[in-house]
mmCIF file of the C-alpha atoms, coordinates in Angstrom:
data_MODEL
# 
_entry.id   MODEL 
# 
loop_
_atom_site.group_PDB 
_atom_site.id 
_atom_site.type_symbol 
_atom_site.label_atom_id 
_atom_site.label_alt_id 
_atom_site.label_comp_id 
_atom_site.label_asym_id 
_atom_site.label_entity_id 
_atom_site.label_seq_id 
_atom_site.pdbx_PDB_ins_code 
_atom_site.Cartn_x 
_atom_site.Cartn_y 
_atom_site.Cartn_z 
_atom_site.occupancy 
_atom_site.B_iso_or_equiv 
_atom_site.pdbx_formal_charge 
_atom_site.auth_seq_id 
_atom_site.auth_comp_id 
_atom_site.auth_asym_id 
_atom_site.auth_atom_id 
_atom_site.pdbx_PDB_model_num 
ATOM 1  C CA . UNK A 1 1  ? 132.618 102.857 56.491  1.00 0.00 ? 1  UNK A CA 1 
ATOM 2  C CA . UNK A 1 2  ? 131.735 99.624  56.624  1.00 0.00 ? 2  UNK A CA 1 
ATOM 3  C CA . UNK A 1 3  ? 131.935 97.797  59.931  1.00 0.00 ? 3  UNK A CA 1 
ATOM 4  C CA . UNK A 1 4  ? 132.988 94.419  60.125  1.00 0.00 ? 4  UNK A CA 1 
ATOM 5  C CA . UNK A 1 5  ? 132.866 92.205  62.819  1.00 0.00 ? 5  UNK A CA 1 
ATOM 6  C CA . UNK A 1 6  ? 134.356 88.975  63.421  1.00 0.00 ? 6  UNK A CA 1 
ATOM 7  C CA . UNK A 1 7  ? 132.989 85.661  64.157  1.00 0.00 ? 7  UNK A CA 1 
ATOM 8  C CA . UNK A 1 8  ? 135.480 85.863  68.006  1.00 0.00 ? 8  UNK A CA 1 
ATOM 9  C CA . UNK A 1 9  ? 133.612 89.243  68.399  1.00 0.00 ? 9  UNK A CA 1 
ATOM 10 C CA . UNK A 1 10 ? 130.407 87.304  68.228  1.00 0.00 ? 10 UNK A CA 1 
ATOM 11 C CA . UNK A 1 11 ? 131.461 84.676  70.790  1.00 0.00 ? 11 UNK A CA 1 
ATOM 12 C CA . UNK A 1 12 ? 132.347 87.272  72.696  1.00 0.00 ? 12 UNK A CA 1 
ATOM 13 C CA . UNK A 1 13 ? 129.370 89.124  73.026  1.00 0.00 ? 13 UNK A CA 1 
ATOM 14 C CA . UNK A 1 14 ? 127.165 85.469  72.981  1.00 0.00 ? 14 UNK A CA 1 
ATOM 15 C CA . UNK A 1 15 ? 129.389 84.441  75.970  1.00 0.00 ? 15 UNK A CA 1 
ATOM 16 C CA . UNK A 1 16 ? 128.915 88.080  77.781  1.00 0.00 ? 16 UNK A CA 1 
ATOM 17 C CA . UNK A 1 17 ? 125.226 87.996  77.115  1.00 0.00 ? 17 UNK A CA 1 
ATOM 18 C CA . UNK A 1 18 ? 125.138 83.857  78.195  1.00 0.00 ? 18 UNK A CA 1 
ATOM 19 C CA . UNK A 1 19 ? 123.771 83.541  75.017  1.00 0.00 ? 19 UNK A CA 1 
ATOM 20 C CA . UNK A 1 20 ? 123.833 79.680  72.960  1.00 0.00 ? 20 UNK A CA 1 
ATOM 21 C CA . UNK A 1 21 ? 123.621 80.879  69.189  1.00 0.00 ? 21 UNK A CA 1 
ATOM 22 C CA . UNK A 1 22 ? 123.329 78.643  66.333  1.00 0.00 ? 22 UNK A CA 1 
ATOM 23 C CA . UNK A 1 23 ? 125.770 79.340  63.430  1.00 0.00 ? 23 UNK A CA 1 
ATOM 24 C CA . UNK A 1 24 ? 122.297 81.078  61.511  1.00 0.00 ? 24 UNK A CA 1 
ATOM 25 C CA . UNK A 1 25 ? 121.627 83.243  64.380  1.00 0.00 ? 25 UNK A CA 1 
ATOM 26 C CA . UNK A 1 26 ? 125.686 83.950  64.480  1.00 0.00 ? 26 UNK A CA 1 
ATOM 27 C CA . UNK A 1 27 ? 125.583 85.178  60.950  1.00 0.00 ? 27 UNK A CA 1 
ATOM 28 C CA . UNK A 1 28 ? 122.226 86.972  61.724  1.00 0.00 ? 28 UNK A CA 1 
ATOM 29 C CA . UNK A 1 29 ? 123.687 88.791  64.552  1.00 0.00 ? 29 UNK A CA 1 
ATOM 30 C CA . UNK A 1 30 ? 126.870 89.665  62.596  1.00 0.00 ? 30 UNK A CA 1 
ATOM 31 C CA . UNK A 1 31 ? 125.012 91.818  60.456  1.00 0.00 ? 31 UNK A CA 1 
ATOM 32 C CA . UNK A 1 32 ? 122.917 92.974  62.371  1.00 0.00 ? 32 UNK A CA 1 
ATOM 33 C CA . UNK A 1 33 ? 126.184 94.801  64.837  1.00 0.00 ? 33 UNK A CA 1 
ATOM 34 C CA . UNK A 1 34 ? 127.108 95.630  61.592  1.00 0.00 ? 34 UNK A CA 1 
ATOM 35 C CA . UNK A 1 35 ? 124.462 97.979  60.601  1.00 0.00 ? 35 UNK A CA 1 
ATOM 36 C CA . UNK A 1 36 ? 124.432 99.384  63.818  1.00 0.00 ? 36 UNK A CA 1 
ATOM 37 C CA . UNK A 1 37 ? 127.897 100.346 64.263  1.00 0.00 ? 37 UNK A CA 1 
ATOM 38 C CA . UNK A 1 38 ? 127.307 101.656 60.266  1.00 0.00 ? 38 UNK A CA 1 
ATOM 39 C CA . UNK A 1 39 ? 124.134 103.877 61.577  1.00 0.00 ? 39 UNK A CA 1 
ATOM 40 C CA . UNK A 1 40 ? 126.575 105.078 64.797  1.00 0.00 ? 40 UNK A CA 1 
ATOM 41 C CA . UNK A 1 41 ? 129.132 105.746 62.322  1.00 0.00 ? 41 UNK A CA 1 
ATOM 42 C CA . UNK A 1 42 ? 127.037 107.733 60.495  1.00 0.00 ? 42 UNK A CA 1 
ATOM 43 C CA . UNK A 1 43 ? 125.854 109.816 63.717  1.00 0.00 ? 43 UNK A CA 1 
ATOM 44 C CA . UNK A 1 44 ? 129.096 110.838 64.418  1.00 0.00 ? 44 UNK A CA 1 
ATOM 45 C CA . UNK A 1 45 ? 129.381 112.331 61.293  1.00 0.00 ? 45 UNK A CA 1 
ATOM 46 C CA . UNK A 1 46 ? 127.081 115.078 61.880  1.00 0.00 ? 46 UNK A CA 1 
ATOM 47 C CA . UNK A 1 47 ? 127.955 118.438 63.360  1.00 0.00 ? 47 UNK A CA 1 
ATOM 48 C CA . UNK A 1 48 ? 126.958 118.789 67.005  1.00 0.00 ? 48 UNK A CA 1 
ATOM 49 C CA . UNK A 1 49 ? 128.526 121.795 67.612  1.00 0.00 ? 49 UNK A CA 1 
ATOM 50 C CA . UNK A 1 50 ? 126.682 124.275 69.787  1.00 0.00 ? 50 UNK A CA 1 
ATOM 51 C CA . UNK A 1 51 ? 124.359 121.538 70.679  1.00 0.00 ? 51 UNK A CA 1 
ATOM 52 C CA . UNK A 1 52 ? 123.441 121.294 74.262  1.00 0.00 ? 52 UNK A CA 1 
ATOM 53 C CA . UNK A 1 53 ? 123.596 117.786 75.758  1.00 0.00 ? 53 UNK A CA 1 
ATOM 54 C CA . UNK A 1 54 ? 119.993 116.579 76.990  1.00 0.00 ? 54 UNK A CA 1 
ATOM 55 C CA . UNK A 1 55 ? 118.592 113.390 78.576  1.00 0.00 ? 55 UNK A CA 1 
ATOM 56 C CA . UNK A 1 56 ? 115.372 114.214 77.519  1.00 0.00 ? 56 UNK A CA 1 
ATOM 57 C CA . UNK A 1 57 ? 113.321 115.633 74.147  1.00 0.00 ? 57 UNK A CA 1 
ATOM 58 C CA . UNK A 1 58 ? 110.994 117.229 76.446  1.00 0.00 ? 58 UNK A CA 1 
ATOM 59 C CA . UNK A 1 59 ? 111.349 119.329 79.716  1.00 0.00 ? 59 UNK A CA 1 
ATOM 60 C CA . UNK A 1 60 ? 111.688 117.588 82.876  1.00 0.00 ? 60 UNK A CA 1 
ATOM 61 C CA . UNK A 1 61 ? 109.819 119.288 85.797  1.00 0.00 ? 61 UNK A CA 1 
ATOM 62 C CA . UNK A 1 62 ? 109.127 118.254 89.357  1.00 0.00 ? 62 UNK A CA 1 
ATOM 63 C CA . UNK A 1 63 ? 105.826 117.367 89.581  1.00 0.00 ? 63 UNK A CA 1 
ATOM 64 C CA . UNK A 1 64 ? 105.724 116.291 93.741  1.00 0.00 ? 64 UNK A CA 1 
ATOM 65 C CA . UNK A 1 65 ? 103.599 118.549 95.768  1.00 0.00 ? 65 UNK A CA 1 
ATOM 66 C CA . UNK A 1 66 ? 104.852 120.531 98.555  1.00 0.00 ? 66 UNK A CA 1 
ATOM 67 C CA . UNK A 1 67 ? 105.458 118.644 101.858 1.00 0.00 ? 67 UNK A CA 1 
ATOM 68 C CA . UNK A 1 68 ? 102.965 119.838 104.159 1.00 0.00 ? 68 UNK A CA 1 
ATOM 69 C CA . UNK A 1 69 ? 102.160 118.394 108.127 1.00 0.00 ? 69 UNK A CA 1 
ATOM 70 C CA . UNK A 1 70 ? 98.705  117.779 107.594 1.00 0.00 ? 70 UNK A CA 1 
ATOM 71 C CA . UNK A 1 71 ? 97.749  115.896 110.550 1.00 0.00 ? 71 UNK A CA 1 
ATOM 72 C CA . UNK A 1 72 ? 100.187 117.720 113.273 1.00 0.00 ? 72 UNK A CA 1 
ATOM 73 C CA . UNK A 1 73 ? 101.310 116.523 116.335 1.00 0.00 ? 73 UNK A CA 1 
ATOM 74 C CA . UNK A 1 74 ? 98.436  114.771 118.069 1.00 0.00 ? 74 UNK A CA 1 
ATOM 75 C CA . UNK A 1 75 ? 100.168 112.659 120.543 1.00 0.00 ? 75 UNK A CA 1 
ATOM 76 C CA . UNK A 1 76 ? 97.219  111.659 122.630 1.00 0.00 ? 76 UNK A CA 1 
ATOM 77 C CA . UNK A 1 77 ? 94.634  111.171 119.888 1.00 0.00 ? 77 UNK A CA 1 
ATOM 78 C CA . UNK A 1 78 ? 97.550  108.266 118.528 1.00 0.00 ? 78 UNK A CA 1 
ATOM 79 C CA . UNK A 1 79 ? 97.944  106.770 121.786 1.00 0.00 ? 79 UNK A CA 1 
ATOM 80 C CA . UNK A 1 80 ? 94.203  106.487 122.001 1.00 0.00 ? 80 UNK A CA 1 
ATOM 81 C CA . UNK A 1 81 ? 94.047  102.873 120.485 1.00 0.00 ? 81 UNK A CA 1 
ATOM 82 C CA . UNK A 1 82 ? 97.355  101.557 121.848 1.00 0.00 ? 82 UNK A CA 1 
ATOM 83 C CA . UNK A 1 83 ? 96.976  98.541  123.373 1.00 0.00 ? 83 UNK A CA 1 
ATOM 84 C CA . UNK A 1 84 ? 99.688  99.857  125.755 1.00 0.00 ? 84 UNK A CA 1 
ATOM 85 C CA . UNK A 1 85 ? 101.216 102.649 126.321 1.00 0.00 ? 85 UNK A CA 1 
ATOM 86 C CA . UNK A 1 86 ? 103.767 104.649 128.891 1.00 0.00 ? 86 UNK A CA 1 
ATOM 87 C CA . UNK A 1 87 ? 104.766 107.712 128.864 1.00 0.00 ? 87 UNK A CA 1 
ATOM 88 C CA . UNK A 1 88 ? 103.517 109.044 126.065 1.00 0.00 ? 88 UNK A CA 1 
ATOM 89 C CA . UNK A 1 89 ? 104.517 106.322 123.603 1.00 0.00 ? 89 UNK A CA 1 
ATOM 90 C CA . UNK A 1 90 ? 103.845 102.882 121.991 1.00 0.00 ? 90 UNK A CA 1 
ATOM 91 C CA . UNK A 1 91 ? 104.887 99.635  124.342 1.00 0.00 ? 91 UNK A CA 1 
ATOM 92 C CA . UNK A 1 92 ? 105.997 96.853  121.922 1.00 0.00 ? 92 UNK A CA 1 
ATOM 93 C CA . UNK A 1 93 ? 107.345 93.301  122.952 1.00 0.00 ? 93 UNK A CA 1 
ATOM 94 C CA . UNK A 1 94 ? 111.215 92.737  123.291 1.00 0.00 ? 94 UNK A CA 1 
ATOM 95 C CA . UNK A 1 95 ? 112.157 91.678  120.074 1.00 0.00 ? 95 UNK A CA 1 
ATOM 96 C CA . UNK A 1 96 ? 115.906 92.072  120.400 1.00 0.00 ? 96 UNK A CA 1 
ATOM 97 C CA . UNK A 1 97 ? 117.436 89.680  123.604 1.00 0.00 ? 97 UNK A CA 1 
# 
């Protein structure tokens, strides 16, 4: 089937896309949505029945590592190089009046 599309559909798109096409690049463009909407049509022609939907060719698989504490809780060794502390945590300036 072919796919026509109209010189409005064109502007359309150019003004969606904030595109500034010269009438070559128009015509150009035109055929080009053309044969794309031709190679979709021709996609949908096939028979996708028992087909199972994907969003990839290959298998996805988590790849992360397991989240392990490494370092523990070593309160005192952290507070070592403070430059202050009190009671058993960081003392920052004020920064909110």
């Amino acid at each position: 089937m072919a796919n026509i599309i109209s010189d409005e559909t064109i502007e359309y798109v150019g003004i969606l896309a904030k595109l500034d096409l010269s009438p070559e690049e128009k015509e150009a463009a035109k055929k080009d949505m053309s044969r794309m909407l031709d190679y979709i049509d021709m996609l949908n022609e096939l028979d996708t029945e028992g087909v199972e939907p994907m969003s990839h060719i290959f298998p996805v698989n988590n790849v992360f590592r397991e989240d392990v504490v490494e370092n523990g809780d070593d309160r005192e060794r952290m507070l070592a190089n403070a430059p202050r502390k009190k009671d058993g945590a960081f003392m920052v300036p004020k920064t909110v009046e």
